[in-house]
Coordinates of C-alpha atoms in Angstrom, one line a residue:
M1 CA 154.1 34.8 102.1
P2 CA 156.1 31.5 101.9
Y3 CA 154.4 30.9 98.5
F4 CA 155.6 34.3 97.2
A5 CA 159.2 33.7 98.4
K6 CA 159.3 30.3 96.6
L7 CA 158.2 32.0 93.3
L8 CA 160.9 34.6 93.5
L9 CA 163.5 31.9 94.2
L10 CA 162.3 30.0 91.1
I11 CA 162.6 33.1 88.9
F12 CA 166.1 33.8 90.1
C13 CA 167.2 30.3 89.4
L14 CA 165.9 30.5 85.8
V15 CA 167.7 33.7 85.2
L16 CA 171.0 32.2 86.4
L17 CA 170.5 29.2 84.1
V18 CA 169.9 31.4 81.1
E19 CA 173.0 33.7 81.8
S20 CA 175.1 30.6 82.3
R21 CA 174.2 29.2 78.9
K22 CA 174.8 32.6 77.2
H23 CA 178.3 32.8 78.8
R24 CA 179.2 29.3 77.6
R25 CA 178.0 30.1 74.0
R26 CA 180.1 33.3 74.0
R27 CA 183.2 31.5 75.1
W28 CA 182.8 28.9 72.4
T29 CA 182.3 31.5 69.7
S30 CA 185.5 33.3 70.8
H31 CA 187.4 30.1 70.8
L32 CA 186.3 29.4 67.2
D33 CA 187.3 32.9 66.1
V34 CA 190.8 32.4 67.6
Q35 CA 191.2 29.1 65.8
R36 CA 190.0 30.5 62.5
A37 CA 192.4 33.5 62.8
S38 CA 195.2 31.1 63.6
H39 CA 194.4 29.0 60.6
I40 CA 194.4 32.1 58.3
F41 CA 197.7 33.3 59.8
K42 CA 199.3 30.0 59.2
K43 CA 197.9 29.9 55.6
N44 CA 199.1 33.4 54.7
R45 CA 202.2 33.7 56.8
D46 CA 204.2 36.9 56.4
L47 CA 207.9 36.7 56.9
T48 CA 208.2 40.3 58.0
K49 CA 205.6 39.7 60.8
A50 CA 207.4 36.6 61.9
W51 CA 210.5 38.9 62.4
K52 CA 208.6 41.8 63.9
G53 CA 210.9 44.1 65.6
K54 CA 214.0 42.2 64.4
T55 CA 214.4 43.3 60.8
E56 CA 218.0 44.5 61.4
Q57 CA 218.9 41.1 62.9
L58 CA 217.3 39.4 59.9
L59 CA 219.3 41.4 57.4
R60 CA 222.4 41.5 59.7
V61 CA 222.7 45.2 59.2
N62 CA 224.7 45.6 62.4
E63 CA 227.2 42.9 61.4
H64 CA 228.6 44.7 58.4
D65 CA 230.2 48.0 57.5
F66 CA 227.8 49.4 55.0
T67 CA 229.9 52.5 54.4
M68 CA 231.8 50.4 51.9
R69 CA 230.4 49.2 48.6
P70 CA 229.6 45.5 48.1
A71 CA 232.6 43.3 47.2
F72 CA 235.0 46.1 48.2
G73 CA 238.5 45.6 46.8
G74 CA 237.2 43.4 44.0
P75 CA 235.8 44.2 40.6
A76 CA 233.4 47.0 39.9
I77 CA 229.9 46.3 41.2
P78 CA 227.3 46.5 38.3
V79 CA 224.3 48.7 39.1
G80 CA 221.5 48.5 36.6
V81 CA 219.2 51.6 36.1
D82 CA 215.8 52.0 34.6
V83 CA 213.6 55.1 34.5
Q84 CA 209.9 55.8 34.1
V85 CA 209.2 59.4 33.1
E86 CA 206.0 60.5 34.9
S87 CA 205.8 64.0 33.5
L88 CA 207.7 66.6 31.6
D89 CA 206.5 69.7 33.4
S90 CA 208.0 72.7 31.6
I91 CA 210.5 73.9 29.1
S92 CA 211.9 77.4 29.7
E93 CA 213.6 79.2 26.7
V94 CA 214.7 82.1 28.9
D95 CA 216.4 79.9 31.5
M96 CA 217.4 77.2 29.0
D97 CA 216.2 74.4 31.3
F98 CA 213.5 71.8 31.6
T99 CA 211.7 70.2 34.6
M100 CA 211.0 66.4 34.7
T101 CA 209.4 64.1 37.3
L102 CA 210.5 60.5 37.1
Y103 CA 210.7 57.2 38.9
L104 CA 214.4 56.3 39.3
R105 CA 215.2 52.6 40.0
H106 CA 218.5 50.9 40.8
Y107 CA 219.3 47.2 40.8
W108 CA 222.4 45.6 42.3
K109 CA 223.4 42.6 44.5
D110 CA 224.7 42.9 48.0
E111 CA 225.3 39.5 49.6
R112 CA 225.5 41.1 53.0
L113 CA 221.7 41.6 52.9
S114 CA 220.9 38.0 52.0
F115 CA 218.6 36.2 54.4
P116 CA 217.1 32.7 54.7
S117 CA 213.7 32.1 53.2
T118 CA 211.6 29.0 52.6
N119 CA 209.3 30.6 50.0
N120 CA 211.9 32.9 48.2
K121 CA 209.8 36.0 48.8
S122 CA 211.2 39.4 49.0
M123 CA 210.8 42.0 51.8
T124 CA 209.9 45.6 51.1
F125 CA 210.9 48.6 53.2
D126 CA 210.5 52.3 53.1
G127 CA 213.1 55.0 53.3
R128 CA 214.0 54.4 57.0
L129 CA 216.2 51.4 56.2
V130 CA 217.9 53.1 53.3
K131 CA 219.9 55.2 55.7
K132 CA 221.5 52.1 57.3
I133 CA 222.7 50.3 54.2
W134 CA 224.8 51.0 51.1
V135 CA 223.0 52.5 48.1
P136 CA 224.5 53.9 44.8
D137 CA 225.4 57.6 45.0
V138 CA 223.8 58.6 41.7
F139 CA 223.3 62.3 40.9
F140 CA 222.0 64.4 38.0
V141 CA 224.7 66.1 36.0
H142 CA 224.0 69.7 35.1
S143 CA 221.0 69.8 37.4
K144 CA 219.9 73.1 38.8
R145 CA 217.3 71.9 41.4
S146 CA 216.1 68.4 42.4
F147 CA 214.3 66.9 45.3
I148 CA 212.7 63.6 46.4
H149 CA 209.0 63.8 47.0
D150 CA 208.1 63.5 50.7
T151 CA 204.2 63.6 50.7
T152 CA 202.9 61.9 52.8
T153 CA 206.2 60.2 53.5
D154 CA 209.5 60.0 51.6
N155 CA 208.7 58.4 48.2
I156 CA 211.4 55.8 48.6
M157 CA 211.1 52.0 48.3
L158 CA 213.7 49.3 49.1
R159 CA 213.0 45.7 48.1
V160 CA 215.4 43.0 49.3
F161 CA 215.4 39.4 47.9
P162 CA 216.7 36.4 49.8
D163 CA 219.8 36.1 47.5
G164 CA 220.8 39.6 48.2
H165 CA 219.5 41.3 45.1
V166 CA 218.2 44.8 45.9
L167 CA 215.7 47.1 44.1
Y168 CA 215.9 50.7 45.2
S169 CA 213.3 53.1 43.8
M170 CA 212.6 56.8 44.4
R171 CA 210.3 59.5 42.9
V172 CA 212.3 62.5 41.9
T173 CA 211.7 65.9 40.3
V174 CA 214.7 67.5 38.7
T175 CA 215.3 70.8 36.8
A176 CA 218.3 70.4 34.5
M177 CA 220.1 72.5 32.0
C178 CA 219.4 72.2 28.3
N179 CA 221.6 73.9 25.7
M180 CA 219.1 75.2 23.1
D181 CA 219.8 76.6 19.6
F182 CA 217.3 79.3 18.6
S183 CA 218.7 80.1 15.2
H184 CA 215.5 78.5 13.6
F185 CA 213.1 79.7 16.3
P186 CA 210.1 79.3 16.2
L187 CA 210.5 76.7 13.5
D188 CA 213.0 74.8 15.6
S189 CA 213.6 71.4 17.2
Q190 CA 215.4 71.0 20.5
T191 CA 217.2 68.0 21.9
C192 CA 217.7 67.8 25.7
S193 CA 219.2 65.2 27.9
L194 CA 219.1 64.2 31.6
E195 CA 222.5 62.8 32.7
L196 CA 223.0 60.3 35.5
E197 CA 226.4 59.5 37.1
S198 CA 228.0 58.3 40.3
Y199 CA 229.5 61.1 42.3
A200 CA 232.2 59.2 44.2
Y201 CA 232.8 55.8 42.5
T202 CA 234.8 55.6 39.3
D203 CA 234.3 53.0 36.6
E204 CA 236.7 50.8 38.6
D205 CA 234.4 50.6 41.6
L206 CA 230.9 51.1 40.1
M207 CA 229.6 50.3 36.6
L208 CA 226.3 52.0 35.8
Y209 CA 224.4 50.6 32.9
W210 CA 220.9 50.6 31.4
K211 CA 219.3 47.4 32.8
N212 CA 217.3 46.6 29.7
G213 CA 218.9 48.7 27.0
N214 CA 216.4 51.0 25.2
E215 CA 213.6 49.3 27.1
S216 CA 214.9 50.7 30.3
L217 CA 213.2 54.0 29.6
K218 CA 209.4 54.1 29.9
T219 CA 207.2 57.2 29.4
D220 CA 203.6 58.0 30.3
E221 CA 201.4 58.1 27.2
K222 CA 199.7 61.2 28.6
I223 CA 202.8 63.3 28.6
S224 CA 202.1 66.5 26.5
L225 CA 203.4 70.0 26.4
S226 CA 201.6 73.2 25.3
Q227 CA 204.3 74.5 22.9
F228 CA 206.2 71.3 22.0
L229 CA 205.5 68.0 20.4
I230 CA 207.5 65.2 22.0
Q231 CA 209.0 63.2 19.1
K232 CA 211.0 60.5 20.8
F233 CA 212.8 59.3 24.0
H234 CA 216.0 57.2 23.8
T235 CA 218.9 56.2 26.0
T236 CA 222.6 56.4 25.5
S237 CA 225.7 55.8 27.7
R238 CA 229.3 56.8 27.6
L239 CA 232.4 57.5 29.8
A240 CA 233.0 60.9 31.3
F241 CA 236.5 62.0 32.3
Y242 CA 237.5 64.4 35.0
S243 CA 241.2 65.3 35.2
S244 CA 241.3 65.2 39.0
T245 CA 239.3 62.0 39.7
G246 CA 239.2 59.8 36.6
W247 CA 236.6 58.1 34.4
Y248 CA 233.0 57.7 35.3
N249 CA 230.0 55.9 33.7
R250 CA 227.4 58.3 32.6
L251 CA 223.9 57.5 31.4
Y252 CA 221.8 59.8 29.2
I253 CA 218.0 60.2 28.9
N254 CA 217.6 62.0 25.5
F255 CA 214.4 63.4 24.2
T256 CA 213.6 65.5 21.1
L257 CA 211.0 68.2 21.0
R258 CA 209.5 70.0 18.0
R259 CA 207.8 73.4 18.6
H260 CA 204.2 73.9 17.6
I261 CA 204.2 76.7 15.0
F262 CA 200.4 77.5 15.1
F263 CA 200.7 79.7 18.2
F264 CA 203.4 81.9 16.6
L265 CA 201.5 82.1 13.3
L266 CA 198.6 83.6 15.2
Q267 CA 200.6 85.8 17.5
T268 CA 203.5 86.9 15.4
Y269 CA 203.5 86.1 11.7
F270 CA 199.9 86.9 10.8
P271 CA 199.9 90.3 12.6
A272 CA 203.3 91.3 11.0
T273 CA 202.0 90.3 7.6
L274 CA 198.8 92.3 8.1
M275 CA 200.7 95.3 9.1
V276 CA 202.8 95.2 6.0
M277 CA 199.7 94.8 3.8
L278 CA 198.1 97.7 5.7
S279 CA 201.0 99.9 4.8
W280 CA 200.3 99.3 1.2
V281 CA 196.9 101.0 1.5
S282 CA 198.7 104.4 1.4
F283 CA 199.6 103.8 -2.3
W284 CA 195.9 104.1 -3.2
I285 CA 195.3 107.3 -1.1
D286 CA 195.5 110.7 -2.8
R287 CA 199.0 112.1 -2.4
R288 CA 197.5 115.4 -1.3
A289 CA 195.9 113.7 1.7
V290 CA 199.0 114.3 3.8
P291 CA 197.4 113.5 7.3
A292 CA 195.9 110.2 6.2
R293 CA 199.1 108.8 4.6
V294 CA 201.4 110.0 7.3
S295 CA 199.3 108.7 10.2
L296 CA 198.9 105.4 8.5
G297 CA 202.6 105.0 8.0
I298 CA 203.5 106.0 11.6
T299 CA 200.8 103.6 13.0
T300 CA 202.1 100.6 11.0
V301 CA 205.8 101.4 12.0
L302 CA 204.9 101.6 15.7
T303 CA 202.8 98.4 15.6
M304 CA 205.7 96.5 14.0
S305 CA 208.0 97.9 16.8
T306 CA 205.6 96.6 19.4
I307 CA 205.5 93.1 17.9
I308 CA 209.3 92.9 17.7
T309 CA 209.6 94.0 21.3
G310 CA 207.0 91.5 22.5
V311 CA 208.7 88.6 20.8
N312 CA 212.2 89.4 22.1
A313 CA 210.9 90.0 25.7
S314 CA 210.1 86.2 26.0
M315 CA 213.3 85.0 24.6
P316 CA 216.9 84.9 25.9
R317 CA 219.3 87.5 24.8
V318 CA 221.3 85.4 22.3
S319 CA 224.0 86.9 20.2
Y320 CA 222.8 85.5 16.9
I321 CA 219.9 86.1 14.6
K322 CA 216.8 84.0 15.0
A323 CA 214.4 83.0 12.1
V324 CA 211.6 85.1 13.6
D325 CA 214.0 88.1 13.7
I326 CA 214.6 87.9 10.0
Y327 CA 210.9 87.8 9.2
L328 CA 210.0 90.6 11.6
W329 CA 212.8 92.9 10.6
V330 CA 212.2 92.4 6.9
S331 CA 208.5 93.2 7.5
F332 CA 209.6 96.3 9.4
V333 CA 211.8 97.4 6.5
F334 CA 208.8 97.0 4.1
V335 CA 206.6 99.2 6.4
F336 CA 209.4 101.8 6.8
L337 CA 209.9 101.9 3.0
S338 CA 206.2 102.6 2.4
V339 CA 206.7 105.7 4.6
L340 CA 209.8 106.7 2.7
E341 CA 207.8 106.2 -0.6
Y342 CA 205.3 108.8 0.4
A343 CA 208.1 111.1 1.5
A344 CA 209.6 110.8 -2.0
V345 CA 206.1 111.4 -3.6
N346 CA 205.5 114.5 -1.4
Y347 CA 209.0 115.9 -2.2
L348 CA 208.6 115.5 -5.9
T349 CA 205.2 117.0 -5.8
T350 CA 206.6 120.1 -4.1
V351 CA 209.3 120.4 -6.7
Q352 CA 206.7 120.0 -9.4
E353 CA 204.4 122.7 -8.1
R354 CA 207.4 125.0 -7.8
K355 CA 208.2 124.5 -11.5
E356 CA 204.5 124.9 -12.5
R357 CA 204.4 128.2 -10.6
K358 CA 207.4 129.4 -12.6
L359 CA 205.7 128.2 -15.7
R360 CA 202.6 130.1 -15.0
E361 CA 204.6 133.3 -14.4
R362 CA 206.4 132.9 -17.6
F363 CA 203.2 132.4 -19.7
S364 CA 201.0 134.8 -17.8
C365 CA 199.4 137.9 -19.3
S366 CA 202.4 139.9 -18.0
C367 CA 204.4 138.6 -20.8
G368 CA 203.4 141.5 -23.0
I369 CA 200.6 139.8 -24.9
P370 CA 197.4 141.5 -23.8
H371 CA 195.0 139.1 -25.6
S372 CA 196.4 135.9 -24.2
K373 CA 196.2 134.2 -20.8
T374 CA 197.8 131.1 -19.4
M375 CA 196.0 129.0 -16.8
M376 CA 196.8 125.8 -14.8
L377 CA 194.0 123.3 -14.7
D378 CA 193.9 120.4 -12.3
G379 CA 193.8 116.9 -13.9
N380 CA 190.3 116.5 -12.4
Y381 CA 188.9 119.0 -15.0
S382 CA 187.5 117.4 -18.1
E383 CA 188.0 118.7 -21.6
S384 CA 184.4 120.1 -21.7
D385 CA 185.1 122.1 -18.5
A386 CA 188.1 123.7 -20.2
N387 CA 186.1 124.6 -23.3
S388 CA 183.3 126.0 -21.2
L389 CA 185.4 128.9 -20.0
A390 CA 183.7 132.0 -21.4
G391 CA 185.7 134.0 -23.8
Y392 CA 188.5 131.5 -24.1
T393 CA 189.4 129.0 -26.7
R394 CA 191.7 126.1 -26.1
N395 CA 195.0 126.4 -28.0
Q396 CA 197.1 123.6 -26.5
M397 CA 195.9 120.5 -24.6
V398 CA 197.7 117.4 -23.7
P399 CA 196.2 114.3 -25.4
E400 CA 193.8 112.3 -23.2
E401 CA 195.8 109.2 -23.1
D402 CA 199.0 111.1 -22.1
K403 CA 197.2 113.6 -19.8
P404 CA 199.2 114.2 -16.6
E405 CA 197.7 114.8 -13.2
K406 CA 197.9 118.6 -13.8
M407 CA 197.5 119.9 -17.4
V408 CA 199.1 123.1 -18.6
V409 CA 196.4 124.7 -20.7
H410 CA 197.1 127.9 -22.8
L411 CA 194.0 129.9 -23.4
A412 CA 193.9 132.8 -25.7
M413 CA 191.3 135.6 -26.4
S414 CA 191.9 135.5 -30.1
N415 CA 192.7 132.9 -32.7
E416 CA 196.1 134.4 -33.3
S417 CA 199.0 132.7 -31.5
N418 CA 202.7 132.7 -31.6
S419 CA 204.2 129.5 -33.0
S420 CA 207.4 129.9 -30.9
R421 CA 205.3 130.1 -27.7
K422 CA 203.4 127.0 -28.8
R423 CA 206.7 125.1 -29.2
G424 CA 207.8 126.3 -25.7
L425 CA 204.5 125.2 -24.2
K426 CA 204.8 121.8 -25.8
G427 CA 208.2 121.3 -24.3
H428 CA 207.0 122.1 -20.8
V429 CA 204.1 119.7 -21.2
G430 CA 206.5 116.9 -22.2
L431 CA 208.6 117.6 -19.2
R432 CA 205.6 117.3 -16.9
I433 CA 204.7 113.9 -18.4
I434 CA 208.2 112.6 -17.6
Q435 CA 208.1 114.0 -14.1
N436 CA 204.7 112.7 -13.2
T437 CA 204.8 111.7 -9.5
H438 CA 201.8 109.4 -9.9
A439 CA 204.1 106.9 -11.5
I440 CA 205.8 106.2 -8.1
D441 CA 202.6 105.1 -6.5
K442 CA 201.7 103.0 -9.5
Y443 CA 204.9 101.2 -9.5
S444 CA 204.8 100.7 -5.7
R445 CA 201.5 99.0 -6.0
L446 CA 203.2 96.2 -7.9
I447 CA 206.8 96.2 -6.6
F448 CA 206.0 96.1 -2.9
P449 CA 203.5 93.1 -2.9
G450 CA 205.6 91.2 -5.5
T451 CA 208.8 91.6 -3.5
Y452 CA 207.2 90.6 -0.2
I453 CA 205.6 87.5 -1.7
F454 CA 208.9 86.5 -3.1
F455 CA 210.5 86.9 0.3
N456 CA 207.9 84.7 1.9
L457 CA 208.5 82.0 -0.6
I458 CA 212.2 81.9 0.1
Y459 CA 211.7 82.2 3.9
W460 CA 209.3 79.4 4.4
S461 CA 211.2 77.1 2.0
V462 CA 214.4 77.6 3.9
F463 CA 213.2 77.4 7.5
S464 CA 210.2 75.1 7.4

């Protein structure tokens, strides 16, 4: 038993010795980590961490009245501006506006924010400090809607340098008005501008200017629009006068857009041209096929009306004529004239048939000549068909090259004929040749396409 107790005591002492060594090693490692962290902290010292919890005391925010501009009572404070356009979101012809997302940056000097620094490094803050200091009150002239992005926090940055220079940046989306001229639509180019101006400070208190001239405006290379080609961005500046308050510096972001025409060629110009060409098909249809020609004319007229209505539905109700209106309405007139052309053909055909009926009555067998008969043959009958009539001999026939659509053929039972009746019949045949209604369709086949091609040449040379 005493031997067993001594063995337990020896084991206990060994365990205590091992734990003691582990504890010493752990303490030594922790001490080394602290020293290493302290060395890193001293090597990469951050001024903002050194003043943790005392930023306002460092910038002396509470010692000054920041409701007044810097150098109040002195000359105008210069505020430089530069802009980076992130995206041009949409262009609305109906509302005459555009939507743009941009990074708006201001540069000025406020000696009240200067602070001592050994390494001349700046300090960066978020939007919480902006509410406690003076910042330029720039707004967008003619803007309809605008907001500062706030996901996940307010997209505002404030960077202060030891000498008091300040960089104030924000990410803004603005919808502004753009006066558009649609007289050449859709072969038009539009120039829009985004205008920046101080709301409260005149040019005697605040001088807005582009910090680097034309280089102050940067754009993303990936900016593109579905209906427009962005031709160029450029900057300008001028003074704006208000009768009640005075003169203000105003900065302009100008950009020029040219509309893509291919979409309108497919959706508007090609369908309208095809409808006009379809209306010409009626010139080759038999004039006696009334349902075919009337239905074709009405269909093309209604289709043109639908195209015109669809184009105007997506456009503002301007009080002047657009280029697309000229093309569509001239095409509509051509389609409508093709319908009127058949109306004229049908009317003249009716008048012709009435005269032919009177002619048949005058030269019929009731005229007192029992051995003669007068007949009307359609132009589709050949000369052999007329000669094949049993018991009849042809006495008068219109020559083949001058044959009208309907020939007046005088058939007699005998070889005897009256010379005076022959002369009267020849006169009627000559009248029929002059009043041939087929001539209208023949002329229309040439006049309509030729006139429409001439109109297209003038239209595209003027507006393109």
